[in-house]
């Protein structure tokens, strides 16, 4: 029994946060496990996304702010990843965790 086996759904919210906007103002996409593309499931496993919960990037950089929010809902827990200014952060950082998250998020578009 693995974390992958207990994955129920994925929620993904992305977009540009203009002044005064809240993340909840951005559209959300939801995939239930049965509807998840195989390449997304494979990427989650390969990049070990379950170990990368947290907040990444700098919400103070840029206007508007680029926003990515990924929520992995499992039977017994939730893994949440928030990434501010992913493009800028990837450009100026050599952190492998950022690239792992980015590779999965690119498959969700």
Coordinates of C-alpha atoms in Angstrom, one line a residue:
X1 CA 0.0 0.0 0.0
X2 CA 1.6 3.3 -1.1
X3 CA 0.7 7.0 -1.0
X4 CA -0.1 6.7 -4.6
X5 CA -2.7 4.0 -3.9
X6 CA -4.5 6.4 -1.5
X7 CA -4.6 9.3 -3.9
X8 CA -8.2 10.4 -4.3
X9 CA -8.0 13.5 -6.4
X10 CA -5.8 16.4 -7.5
X11 CA -6.8 20.1 -7.4
X12 CA -4.8 22.6 -9.3
X13 CA -5.2 26.4 -9.3
X14 CA -2.9 28.6 -11.4
X15 CA -2.8 32.1 -12.8
X16 CA -1.7 35.6 -12.3
X17 CA -2.7 37.4 -9.0
X18 CA -3.4 41.0 -9.8
X19 CA -3.5 43.6 -6.9
X20 CA -6.4 42.8 -4.6
X21 CA -7.0 39.3 -6.0
X22 CA -7.1 36.3 -3.8
X23 CA -6.0 32.8 -4.9
X24 CA -9.6 31.7 -4.6
X25 CA -10.4 34.1 -7.5
X26 CA -8.4 32.0 -9.9
X27 CA -10.1 29.0 -11.7
X28 CA -9.5 25.6 -10.3
X29 CA -9.2 22.3 -12.1
X30 CA -10.0 19.0 -10.3
X31 CA -9.1 15.5 -11.5
X32 CA -10.5 12.5 -9.6
X33 CA -8.1 9.6 -9.6
X34 CA -9.8 7.7 -12.4
X35 CA -9.6 10.8 -14.6
X36 CA -6.0 11.6 -14.1
X37 CA -3.8 11.2 -17.2
X38 CA -1.3 8.4 -16.8
X39 CA 1.6 10.7 -17.5
X40 CA 0.6 12.9 -14.6
X41 CA 0.4 9.9 -12.2
X42 CA 3.8 8.7 -13.5
X43 CA 5.3 12.2 -13.0
X44 CA 4.0 12.4 -9.4
X45 CA 5.6 9.1 -8.6
X46 CA 8.9 9.8 -10.5
X47 CA 9.3 13.2 -8.9
X48 CA 8.1 12.0 -5.4
X49 CA 5.8 14.9 -5.1
X50 CA 4.3 13.6 -1.9
X51 CA 7.6 14.6 -0.1
X52 CA 7.5 18.2 -1.4
X53 CA 4.6 19.8 0.5
X54 CA 5.2 23.5 1.3
X55 CA 5.4 27.0 0.0
X56 CA 8.0 27.9 -2.7
X57 CA 9.1 31.0 -4.4
X58 CA 8.7 34.7 -3.4
X59 CA 5.2 36.2 -3.3
X60 CA 6.7 39.7 -3.3
X61 CA 8.4 39.3 -6.7
X62 CA 6.5 40.6 -9.6
X63 CA 3.2 42.4 -10.2
X64 CA 1.1 40.5 -11.0
X65 CA 2.3 37.5 -9.1
X66 CA 2.4 34.1 -10.8
X67 CA 0.6 31.6 -8.6
X68 CA 0.5 27.8 -8.7
X69 CA -1.4 25.7 -6.1
X70 CA -1.5 22.0 -6.2
X71 CA -3.4 19.9 -3.7
X72 CA -3.0 16.1 -3.6
X73 CA -5.9 14.6 -1.6
X74 CA -5.2 11.2 -0.1
X75 CA -7.4 8.9 2.0
X76 CA -5.8 10.0 5.2
X77 CA -3.9 13.2 4.5
X78 CA -3.5 16.2 2.1
X79 CA -0.3 17.3 0.4
X80 CA -0.3 21.0 -0.5
X81 CA 2.2 22.8 -2.7
X82 CA 2.1 26.5 -3.2
X83 CA 4.5 28.0 -5.7
X84 CA 4.8 31.8 -6.2
X85 CA 6.6 33.1 -9.4
X86 CA 7.6 29.7 -10.6
X87 CA 9.1 31.0 -13.8
X88 CA 11.3 33.6 -12.1
X89 CA 12.3 31.2 -9.3
X90 CA 13.3 28.4 -11.8
X91 CA 15.3 31.0 -13.8
X92 CA 17.3 32.2 -10.8
X93 CA 17.6 29.0 -8.7
X94 CA 19.3 25.7 -9.1
X95 CA 17.1 23.9 -6.6
X96 CA 16.1 20.4 -7.8
X97 CA 12.9 20.5 -5.7
X98 CA 11.7 23.4 -7.9
X99 CA 12.4 21.5 -11.1
X100 CA 10.6 18.4 -9.8
X101 CA 7.5 20.4 -9.0
X102 CA 7.7 22.2 -12.3
X103 CA 7.9 19.0 -14.3
X104 CA 4.7 17.7 -12.7
X105 CA 2.8 21.0 -13.1
X106 CA 3.7 21.2 -16.8
X107 CA 1.9 17.9 -17.3
X108 CA -1.3 19.3 -15.8
X109 CA -1.9 22.1 -18.3

